[in-house]
Short mmCIF file of C-alpha atoms and ligand atoms in Angstrom, two decimals:
data_model
loop_
_atom_site.label_atom_id
_atom_site.label_comp_id
_atom_site.label_asym_id
_atom_site.label_seq_id
_atom_site.Cartn_x
_atom_site.Cartn_y
_atom_site.Cartn_z
CA MET A 1 -78.96 -18.26 -86.24
CA ILE A 2 -79.21 -15.24 -83.90
CA HIS A 3 -77.38 -12.12 -85.07
CA VAL A 4 -75.53 -9.43 -83.03
CA THR A 5 -76.24 -6.49 -84.99
CA ASP A 6 -77.51 -4.90 -82.27
CA GLU A 7 -74.20 -5.36 -79.89
CA LEU A 8 -71.68 -4.19 -82.73
CA GLU A 9 -71.91 -0.23 -81.44
CA LEU A 10 -70.99 -2.33 -77.66
CA TYR A 11 -68.78 -4.40 -79.25
CA SER A 12 -66.45 -2.28 -81.20
CA LEU A 13 -66.28 0.41 -78.41
CA GLY A 14 -65.51 -2.22 -75.95
CA ALA A 15 -68.38 -1.75 -73.85
CA LEU A 16 -70.05 -5.72 -73.51
CA ALA A 17 -69.14 -7.56 -70.26
CA PRO A 18 -66.61 -10.11 -71.16
CA GLY A 19 -68.61 -12.88 -71.67
CA ASP A 20 -70.91 -11.11 -74.41
CA ALA A 21 -68.08 -10.07 -75.97
CA ALA A 22 -67.01 -13.37 -76.59
CA ARG A 23 -70.30 -14.68 -77.69
CA VAL A 24 -70.11 -11.87 -80.36
CA THR A 25 -66.42 -12.81 -81.82
CA ALA A 26 -67.40 -16.44 -82.15
CA HIS A 27 -70.66 -14.83 -84.19
CA LEU A 28 -68.83 -12.36 -86.18
CA SER A 29 -66.79 -15.55 -87.01
CA GLU A 30 -69.12 -17.43 -89.14
CA CYS A 31 -71.64 -14.70 -90.12
CA PRO A 32 -70.46 -12.54 -93.20
CA ALA A 33 -73.82 -10.08 -92.81
CA CYS A 34 -72.80 -8.88 -88.79
CA ARG A 35 -69.02 -9.63 -90.28
CA GLU A 36 -69.68 -6.68 -93.07
CA GLN A 37 -71.75 -4.07 -90.25
CA ALA A 38 -69.21 -4.82 -87.72
CA ARG A 39 -66.58 -3.72 -90.22
CA ALA A 40 -68.39 -0.80 -90.98
CA ILE A 41 -68.53 0.35 -87.13
CA ASP A 42 -65.06 -0.74 -86.47
CA GLU A 43 -63.86 1.77 -88.90
CA VAL A 44 -65.21 4.93 -87.36
CA VAL A 45 -64.16 3.40 -83.99
CA GLN A 46 -60.44 3.49 -84.88
CA GLU A 47 -61.19 6.88 -86.07
CA LEU A 48 -60.96 7.70 -82.21
CA PRO A 49 -57.33 7.63 -81.07
CA GLU A 50 -57.13 10.58 -83.71
CA THR A 51 -59.04 12.74 -81.42
CA LEU A 52 -56.40 12.46 -78.53
CA PRO A 53 -53.64 15.34 -78.09
CA GLY A 54 -50.33 14.00 -79.51
CA ARG A 55 -47.92 12.43 -76.59
CA GLU A 56 -44.69 11.46 -77.19
CA ALA A 57 -43.81 8.29 -75.66
CA PRO A 58 -40.67 7.38 -73.53
CA GLY A 59 -37.87 6.76 -75.98
CA ARG A 60 -37.03 3.55 -74.46
CA LEU A 61 -39.95 2.03 -75.07
CA ARG A 62 -39.01 1.28 -78.59
CA ASP A 63 -36.07 -0.55 -78.00
CA ARG A 64 -37.76 -2.58 -75.55
CA ILE A 65 -40.34 -3.60 -77.75
CA LEU A 66 -37.29 -4.73 -80.37
CA ALA A 67 -35.30 -6.24 -77.46
CA SER A 68 -38.59 -8.41 -76.86
CA ALA A 69 -39.08 -9.29 -80.00
CA ARG A 70 -35.63 -10.31 -80.82
CA ALA A 71 -35.43 -12.11 -77.73
CA GLU A 72 -38.31 -13.82 -78.87
CA LEU A 73 -36.60 -14.85 -82.28
CA ALA A 74 -34.04 -16.18 -80.42
CA THR A 75 -36.25 -18.05 -78.38
CA VAL A 76 -38.43 -19.87 -80.45
CA ARG A 77 -36.08 -20.68 -82.98
CA ALA A 78 -37.67 -23.70 -84.83
CA PRO A 79 -35.35 -27.07 -85.87
CA ARG A 80 -36.40 -27.12 -89.76
CA ARG A 81 -34.86 -30.62 -90.17
CA ASP A 82 -37.35 -33.46 -89.60
CA MET A 83 -40.58 -31.73 -90.27
CA ALA A 84 -42.33 -34.23 -91.18
CA TRP A 85 -42.29 -35.84 -88.27
CA THR A 86 -43.52 -33.36 -86.67
CA ALA A 87 -45.87 -32.05 -88.85
CA ARG A 88 -47.30 -35.49 -88.28
CA LEU A 89 -47.71 -35.16 -84.92
CA LEU A 90 -48.95 -31.21 -85.28
CA ARG A 91 -52.69 -32.80 -86.14
CA PRO A 92 -53.47 -35.30 -83.44
CA ALA A 93 -53.23 -34.12 -80.48
CA LEU A 94 -53.80 -37.90 -79.09
CA VAL A 95 -50.64 -38.74 -81.04
CA LEU A 96 -48.77 -36.00 -79.56
CA ALA A 97 -49.72 -37.07 -76.04
CA ALA A 98 -48.70 -40.63 -77.03
CA GLY A 99 -45.16 -39.26 -78.30
CA LEU A 100 -44.33 -37.99 -75.16
CA TRP A 101 -45.33 -40.98 -73.18
CA LEU A 102 -42.81 -42.76 -75.04
CA ALA A 103 -40.58 -39.73 -75.64
CA VAL A 104 -40.13 -38.75 -71.80
CA GLY A 105 -41.16 -42.29 -70.13
CA ALA A 106 -41.16 -40.97 -66.83
CA ALA A 107 -44.02 -43.09 -64.71
CA ALA A 108 -43.48 -41.41 -61.34
CA LEU A 109 -44.34 -38.19 -63.24
CA VAL A 110 -48.20 -39.10 -63.87
CA ASN A 111 -49.70 -35.88 -63.39
CA GLU A 112 -47.21 -34.10 -64.68
CA ASN A 113 -46.84 -35.64 -67.21
CA LEU A 114 -50.32 -35.36 -68.49
CA SER A 115 -51.04 -31.56 -67.58
CA LEU A 116 -47.55 -30.82 -69.88
CA SER A 117 -48.70 -32.75 -72.93
CA ASN A 118 -51.82 -30.37 -71.79
CA GLU A 119 -49.74 -27.52 -71.66
CA LEU A 120 -48.14 -28.67 -75.12
CA LYS A 121 -51.25 -28.50 -76.86
CA VAL A 122 -52.32 -24.94 -75.86
CA VAL A 123 -49.19 -24.03 -77.25
CA ALA A 124 -49.80 -25.46 -80.21
CA SER A 125 -51.19 -22.95 -81.93
CA ASP A 126 -47.63 -21.58 -81.75
CA ARG A 127 -46.22 -23.38 -84.27
CA ALA A 128 -42.49 -22.32 -83.97
CA THR A 129 -42.25 -22.91 -80.18
CA TYR A 130 -44.43 -26.10 -80.38
CA GLU A 131 -42.07 -27.46 -82.81
CA SER A 132 -38.97 -26.79 -81.01
CA ILE A 133 -40.61 -28.34 -77.59
CA VAL A 134 -41.67 -31.53 -79.73
CA GLU A 135 -38.54 -31.58 -80.83
CA GLY A 136 -36.32 -30.99 -77.41
CA ILE A 137 -39.17 -33.75 -75.54
CA ARG A 138 -38.79 -36.09 -78.98
CA GLN A 139 -34.87 -36.56 -77.99
CA GLY A 140 -35.62 -37.70 -74.40
CA GLY A 141 -33.60 -36.36 -71.88
CA ARG A 142 -34.41 -35.51 -68.01
CA TRP A 143 -37.39 -33.13 -66.71
CA TRP A 144 -38.40 -31.42 -63.40
CA TYR A 145 -41.76 -30.12 -63.04
CA MET A 146 -41.91 -27.04 -60.34
CA ALA A 147 -45.13 -26.81 -58.50
CA GLY A 148 -45.85 -22.89 -57.53
CA LYS A 149 -46.27 -22.44 -53.70
CA ASP A 150 -47.94 -20.07 -51.32
CA GLY A 151 -49.54 -17.10 -53.79
CA TRP A 152 -48.47 -19.14 -56.76
CA THR A 153 -50.27 -22.06 -55.91
CA GLY A 154 -51.64 -22.70 -59.44
CA SER A 155 -48.69 -21.74 -61.70
CA GLY A 156 -45.71 -24.36 -62.41
CA GLY A 157 -43.28 -25.07 -65.03
CA THR A 158 -41.63 -28.22 -66.60
CA LEU A 159 -38.17 -27.79 -67.21
CA ILE A 160 -36.93 -30.26 -70.04
CA ALA A 161 -33.40 -31.15 -70.46
CA PRO A 162 -33.19 -33.07 -74.15
CA ARG A 163 -30.44 -35.26 -74.27
CA ALA A 164 -29.51 -34.34 -77.91
CA GLU A 165 -26.09 -32.08 -78.34
CA GLY A 166 -27.07 -28.94 -78.88
CA ARG A 167 -30.07 -28.24 -77.96
CA PRO A 168 -30.61 -25.93 -74.74
CA PRO A 169 -32.54 -27.01 -71.75
CA PHE A 170 -36.39 -25.21 -71.65
CA VAL A 171 -38.82 -24.78 -68.93
CA VAL A 172 -42.62 -24.71 -70.09
CA PHE A 173 -44.58 -22.75 -67.70
CA HIS A 174 -48.24 -22.44 -67.30
CA ASP A 175 -50.73 -19.90 -65.66
CA LEU A 176 -47.13 -17.54 -64.64
CA ARG A 177 -49.36 -14.39 -62.65
CA PRO A 178 -47.99 -11.08 -64.21
CA LEU A 179 -45.38 -9.21 -62.06
CA PRO A 180 -45.19 -5.23 -61.33
CA ARG A 181 -42.57 -3.62 -64.07
CA GLY A 182 -39.13 -3.97 -62.82
CA GLN A 183 -39.81 -7.38 -61.62
CA LEU A 184 -38.52 -10.89 -63.15
CA TYR A 185 -38.71 -14.50 -62.89
CA THR A 186 -35.20 -15.94 -62.39
CA VAL A 187 -34.98 -20.05 -63.19
CA TRP A 188 -32.03 -21.39 -60.77
CA LEU A 189 -30.37 -24.54 -61.30
CA VAL A 190 -29.80 -26.18 -57.33
CA SER A 191 -27.08 -28.36 -56.86
CA SER A 192 -27.27 -31.04 -53.82
CA ASP A 193 -24.65 -28.68 -51.83
CA ASN A 194 -27.15 -25.58 -52.28
CA THR A 195 -25.57 -23.75 -55.26
CA TRP A 196 -27.94 -21.79 -56.91
CA VAL A 197 -27.13 -21.33 -60.39
CA ARG A 198 -29.04 -18.73 -62.20
CA GLY A 199 -30.59 -20.37 -65.23
CA ALA A 200 -33.17 -17.89 -67.45
CA THR A 201 -34.24 -14.92 -66.52
CA PHE A 202 -37.61 -13.72 -67.97
CA ARG A 203 -41.12 -11.62 -68.07
CA PRO A 204 -44.08 -13.12 -68.36
CA ASP A 205 -45.97 -13.00 -71.65
CA GLY A 206 -49.12 -13.21 -70.65
CA LYS A 207 -50.31 -16.02 -72.38
CA ASP A 208 -51.12 -19.61 -70.85
CA VAL A 209 -47.92 -21.42 -71.39
CA GLN A 210 -44.66 -19.57 -71.52
CA ALA A 211 -41.56 -21.44 -72.95
CA VAL A 212 -38.19 -19.72 -71.83
CA ASP A 213 -34.67 -21.08 -72.88
CA VAL A 214 -32.08 -22.07 -69.86
CA THR A 215 -28.78 -20.82 -70.28
CA ALA A 216 -27.06 -23.13 -67.61
CA ALA A 217 -25.76 -26.84 -68.31
CA ILE A 218 -28.16 -29.08 -66.66
CA ALA A 219 -25.48 -31.52 -65.57
CA GLY A 220 -24.22 -31.46 -61.87
CA PHE A 221 -27.71 -30.18 -60.91
CA ASP A 222 -30.46 -31.86 -58.71
CA SER A 223 -33.28 -29.69 -58.53
CA CYS A 224 -34.59 -25.92 -59.57
CA ALA A 225 -36.74 -23.22 -58.48
CA VAL A 226 -38.38 -20.22 -59.44
CA THR A 227 -37.88 -16.56 -57.45
CA ILE A 228 -38.82 -12.97 -58.33
CA GLU A 229 -36.16 -10.84 -58.38
CA ASP A 230 -35.09 -7.11 -59.18
CA SER A 231 -31.89 -7.80 -61.03
CA ALA A 232 -31.13 -9.81 -64.06
CA TRP A 233 -27.73 -10.23 -62.56
CA GLY A 234 -26.31 -11.31 -58.62
CA ARG A 235 -27.09 -14.01 -56.26
CA ARG A 236 -30.96 -14.83 -55.58
CA ALA A 237 -32.70 -12.15 -53.33
CA GLY A 238 -35.99 -12.78 -53.88
CA PRO A 239 -38.48 -15.06 -52.44
CA VAL A 240 -38.91 -18.66 -53.85
CA VAL A 241 -42.46 -18.74 -55.64
CA MET A 242 -41.79 -22.24 -57.39
CA GLU A 243 -39.85 -25.52 -56.71
CA SER A 244 -39.35 -29.18 -57.97
CA ARG A 245 -40.70 -31.54 -55.26
CA ILE A 246 -39.32 -34.61 -56.83
CA VAL A 247 -35.85 -35.77 -57.50
CA PRO A 248 -35.66 -36.13 -60.67
CA PRO A 249 -35.94 -39.15 -62.88
CA ALA A 250 -32.25 -41.32 -63.49
CA PRO A 251 -31.14 -39.99 -67.25
CA MET B 1 -36.29 -6.63 -96.66
CA PRO B 2 -33.45 -3.59 -96.54
CA ASN B 3 -35.29 -0.58 -96.00
CA THR B 4 -38.91 -0.72 -94.48
CA SER B 5 -39.47 2.90 -93.56
CA ASP B 6 -41.10 3.93 -97.14
CA GLN B 7 -42.96 0.57 -97.74
CA PRO B 8 -46.83 0.77 -96.89
CA ASP B 9 -48.46 -0.85 -94.06
CA ASP B 10 -49.93 -3.92 -96.05
CA VAL B 11 -46.06 -4.81 -96.75
CA LEU B 12 -45.14 -4.44 -93.55
CA ILE B 13 -47.49 -6.63 -92.37
CA VAL B 14 -46.74 -9.47 -94.51
CA ALA B 15 -42.96 -8.66 -93.41
CA LEU B 16 -43.59 -8.78 -89.85
CA ALA B 17 -45.37 -12.45 -89.84
CA GLU B 18 -42.04 -13.58 -91.47
CA ARG B 19 -40.25 -11.89 -88.30
CA ASP B 20 -38.85 -8.95 -89.63
CA LEU B 21 -37.29 -6.50 -86.41
CA GLY B 22 -37.40 -3.88 -89.08
CA ALA B 23 -41.34 -4.44 -90.16
CA LEU B 24 -41.70 -3.88 -86.14
CA ALA B 25 -39.60 -0.78 -86.07
CA THR B 26 -41.29 1.19 -88.68
CA LEU B 27 -44.93 -0.06 -87.72
CA TYR B 28 -43.80 1.50 -84.06
CA ASP B 29 -42.17 4.82 -85.85
CA ARG B 30 -45.54 5.16 -87.69
CA TYR B 31 -48.09 4.50 -84.89
CA GLY B 32 -46.07 3.71 -81.60
CA ARG B 33 -47.05 7.65 -80.63
CA LEU B 34 -50.69 7.48 -81.49
CA ALA B 35 -50.92 3.95 -79.63
CA TYR B 36 -49.22 5.46 -76.28
CA ALA B 37 -51.53 8.45 -76.33
CA LEU B 38 -54.43 5.72 -76.41
CA ALA B 39 -53.09 3.85 -73.44
CA TYR B 40 -52.49 6.67 -71.31
CA ARG B 41 -55.41 8.55 -72.06
CA ILE B 42 -57.29 4.88 -71.24
CA LEU B 43 -54.94 4.59 -67.89
CA GLY B 44 -54.10 8.00 -66.93
CA GLU B 45 -50.51 6.72 -65.95
CA GLY B 46 -47.12 6.38 -68.23
CA GLN B 47 -45.56 3.70 -66.79
CA ALA B 48 -49.32 1.40 -67.68
CA ALA B 49 -49.80 2.98 -70.84
CA GLU B 50 -45.87 2.18 -71.84
CA ASP B 51 -46.43 -1.54 -70.83
CA VAL B 52 -49.35 -2.06 -72.93
CA VAL B 53 -48.19 -0.73 -75.94
CA HIS B 54 -45.15 -2.61 -75.43
CA ASP B 55 -47.73 -6.31 -75.26
CA ALA B 56 -49.72 -4.66 -77.77
CA TYR B 57 -46.65 -4.63 -80.22
CA ILE B 58 -45.64 -8.06 -79.10
CA SER B 59 -48.48 -9.54 -79.46
CA ALA B 60 -49.35 -7.86 -83.65
CA TRP B 61 -45.44 -9.22 -83.62
CA ARG B 62 -46.89 -12.73 -82.92
CA GLY B 63 -50.18 -12.59 -84.32
CA ALA B 64 -49.13 -10.90 -87.79
CA ALA B 65 -50.12 -13.81 -89.60
CA SER B 66 -53.48 -13.51 -88.26
CA TYR B 67 -54.06 -10.09 -89.60
CA ARG B 68 -56.80 -9.97 -92.73
CA ARG B 69 -57.21 -6.72 -94.56
CA GLU B 70 -60.72 -7.11 -94.87
CA ARG B 71 -61.65 -6.41 -91.60
CA GLY B 72 -59.72 -3.27 -91.42
CA ASN B 73 -56.60 -1.57 -92.28
CA VAL B 74 -53.16 -2.03 -90.31
CA ARG B 75 -53.24 1.05 -87.85
CA GLY B 76 -56.89 0.25 -86.93
CA TRP B 77 -55.72 -3.22 -85.92
CA LEU B 78 -53.08 -1.94 -83.71
CA MET B 79 -55.42 0.75 -82.09
CA SER B 80 -57.67 -2.55 -81.29
CA ILE B 81 -54.90 -4.53 -79.86
CA VAL B 82 -53.75 -1.51 -77.60
CA HIS B 83 -57.26 -0.33 -76.40
CA HIS B 84 -58.19 -3.82 -75.49
CA ARG B 85 -55.15 -4.67 -73.39
CA ALA B 86 -55.36 -1.01 -72.10
CA VAL B 87 -59.41 -2.08 -70.92
CA ASP B 88 -57.91 -5.04 -69.82
CA VAL B 89 -55.51 -3.63 -67.72
CA LEU B 90 -57.53 -0.93 -66.56
CA ARG B 91 -60.75 -3.40 -65.60
CA ARG B 92 -58.18 -5.31 -63.72
CA LYS B 93 -57.06 -2.91 -61.94
CA THR B 94 -60.00 -0.73 -60.70
CA THR B 95 -62.73 -2.56 -59.42
CA PHE B 96 -64.01 1.20 -58.28
CA ARG B 97 -63.30 4.15 -60.74
CA PRO B 98 -64.31 7.43 -59.07
CA ALA B 99 -65.15 10.96 -60.92
CA PRO B 100 -64.34 9.89 -64.67
CA LEU B 101 -65.83 12.76 -65.82
CA GLU B 102 -63.96 15.13 -63.96
CA ALA B 103 -60.65 12.87 -64.48
CA ALA B 104 -61.52 13.03 -68.16
CA ALA B 105 -61.35 16.95 -67.85
CA GLU B 106 -58.71 17.08 -66.06
CA ARG B 107 -56.98 15.58 -68.48
CA ALA B 108 -57.75 16.92 -71.63
CA ALA B 109 -56.48 20.24 -69.85
CA ASP B 110 -53.20 19.14 -69.01
CA ASP B 111 -52.98 17.80 -72.53
CA ASP B 112 -53.28 21.76 -73.99
CA THR B 113 -49.43 22.18 -74.74
CA ALA B 114 -47.28 23.51 -77.50
CA GLU B 115 -46.84 19.96 -78.92
CA ALA B 116 -50.52 19.50 -79.01
CA ALA B 117 -51.07 22.15 -81.11
CA GLU B 118 -48.97 20.52 -83.49
CA ARG B 119 -51.63 18.12 -84.43
CA ASN B 120 -52.12 17.61 -88.06
CA VAL B 121 -55.03 18.65 -89.87
CA GLU B 122 -56.65 15.22 -90.27
CA HIS B 123 -56.66 14.84 -86.68
CA GLN B 124 -58.57 17.99 -85.91
CA THR B 125 -61.27 17.06 -88.31
CA VAL B 126 -61.74 13.83 -86.40
CA ARG B 127 -61.68 15.47 -83.24
CA ALA B 128 -63.73 18.23 -84.17
CA ALA B 129 -66.67 15.59 -85.53
CA LEU B 130 -66.37 14.09 -82.44
CA GLU B 131 -67.01 17.31 -80.74
CA GLY B 132 -69.72 18.53 -82.92
CA LEU B 133 -71.65 15.79 -81.69
CA PRO B 134 -74.42 16.22 -78.28
CA GLN B 135 -72.82 16.30 -75.43
CA ALA B 136 -74.70 13.44 -74.09
CA GLN B 137 -73.63 10.92 -77.50
CA ARG B 138 -70.33 12.60 -76.94
CA ARG B 139 -69.71 11.56 -73.57
CA THR B 140 -71.54 8.06 -73.85
CA ILE B 141 -69.06 7.22 -76.69
CA GLU B 142 -65.72 8.53 -74.89
CA LEU B 143 -66.49 7.07 -71.27
CA ALA B 144 -67.16 3.56 -73.65
CA TYR B 145 -64.26 3.94 -75.45
CA PHE B 146 -61.83 5.77 -73.66
CA GLY B 147 -63.05 5.46 -70.18
CA GLY B 148 -63.24 1.38 -70.30
CA TYR B 149 -66.58 1.32 -69.07
CA THR B 150 -69.75 -1.31 -69.72
CA HIS B 151 -72.85 -0.36 -71.11
CA VAL B 152 -74.52 -1.81 -68.12
CA GLU B 153 -72.12 0.54 -65.91
CA LEU B 154 -72.64 3.86 -67.96
CA ALA B 155 -76.41 3.44 -67.27
CA GLU B 156 -75.96 3.10 -63.88
CA LEU B 157 -73.10 6.52 -64.29
CA MET B 158 -75.76 8.29 -66.60
CA GLY B 159 -78.61 7.68 -65.05
CA VAL B 160 -80.09 6.41 -68.39
CA PRO B 161 -81.53 2.91 -69.56
CA LEU B 162 -79.58 0.51 -71.58
CA GLY B 163 -81.41 1.15 -74.18
CA THR B 164 -80.71 5.06 -74.37
CA VAL B 165 -77.26 3.70 -73.70
CA LYS B 166 -77.23 1.79 -76.89
CA GLY B 167 -78.88 4.41 -78.67
CA ARG B 168 -76.48 7.04 -78.15
CA MET B 169 -73.88 5.30 -78.91
CA ARG B 170 -75.32 4.21 -82.15
CA ILE B 171 -76.39 7.53 -83.43
CA GLY B 172 -73.46 9.40 -82.21
CA LEU B 173 -71.25 6.93 -84.38
CA GLN B 174 -73.55 7.17 -87.57
CA LYS B 175 -73.03 10.94 -87.22
CA LEU B 176 -69.49 10.68 -86.63
CA ARG B 177 -69.19 8.32 -89.46
CA ARG B 178 -70.64 10.79 -92.05
CA ALA B 179 -69.08 13.64 -90.94
CA LEU B 180 -65.44 11.60 -91.80
CA GLU B 181 -67.07 10.65 -95.39
CA VAL B 182 -67.79 13.81 -96.00
CA GLN B 183 -64.37 15.16 -94.82
CA GLY B 184 -62.83 12.19 -96.97
CA THR B 185 -60.30 11.65 -94.79
CA TYR B 186 -60.62 8.44 -93.18
CA ARG B 187 -59.85 5.56 -95.74
CA GLU B 188 -56.92 7.06 -96.59
CA ARG B 189 -55.00 7.40 -92.96
CA SER B 190 -53.18 4.29 -93.06
CA ARG B 191 -50.42 4.54 -95.35
ZN1 ZN C 1 -74.82 -12.51 -88.29
#
């Protein structure tokens, strides 16, 4: 084992390049001796903010943090019934993939299906979110994949409408771009006569994968899209950055 | 938990892992100002600092279950999340950061307000310890931690070999540690 003693000050001060920092992190996770030294250095480094002049944060920041936490509580509420079933799925990721195939069974969407199952594995670290997603898929239903376009190529999201009563539709996004402050992603449900109804408005949370609940009922719409808006209300005004490209499978 | 405002940090962090909004609010009331000061110092701009503190607290809210007491106190843990995010934002938005020393001096001057004068005694002792370091050591530490510079950038910026940068950090932090131990302040800071 190559110890990282020599790099711990750099590591703690944040002065290593990302690759080196990751290597040190990995080493610390398995070496108690280096970990103890790192902790002693961290103790000093973590005092550095105390050398700064006090600076009052804007009053709205507290409200904003609490609002985000509250919104997240609402989004990730986990279904507690049938835990044994989800617990079984939580273990082997392969079983999850198989479960997805059975539950969704949309042969036309091979690529999206595989990518969705991979995304769900990423979310698996957030158990509550994961359970609610698995629960939604297990109950079957319809789903749409929205592919990112233009500057959003590589981003995407799957809108899943569970068949079961009482479980709202939701979107699992992957690789969402960060947005400038004041801008919002908005999910739209689009009917065949081109009526756009707002389904969700949210800010990206910076994770690789993000689940977002949709507040409108899916019935009567046949495609969906994501735009960037300045406001959480009103008609669509911003550019379309993702849209569903395939007619959804029949329920 | 009916009232979290009197609870010690170790209790709050457990409540946070159980998704207690009151615990989040109390941790913000306790350390939000420090977090904001840190983010502001790194980013030099209120809006970005606000975003970073928001994201850091939400990240703590999500990750409270992964907090381990033996790796440091809650305040230190929160500050390391804020620091990490702020430096990340800084590095993404700037490929070229001009005149760091001047900018830092300017910011320090603009902070010398009546409010700043109200800093508590502990706070001043940490600052005094930092200011007591030889300038080269102090600058190296400050430019790394507050300036977001990597050691390679610092070596270029200061015109010294990598080993010197590393050595200045090590000796500076060791001195700082001894000064803080003599003052006996820093182990007790977290509530
Ligand atoms: Zn080691």
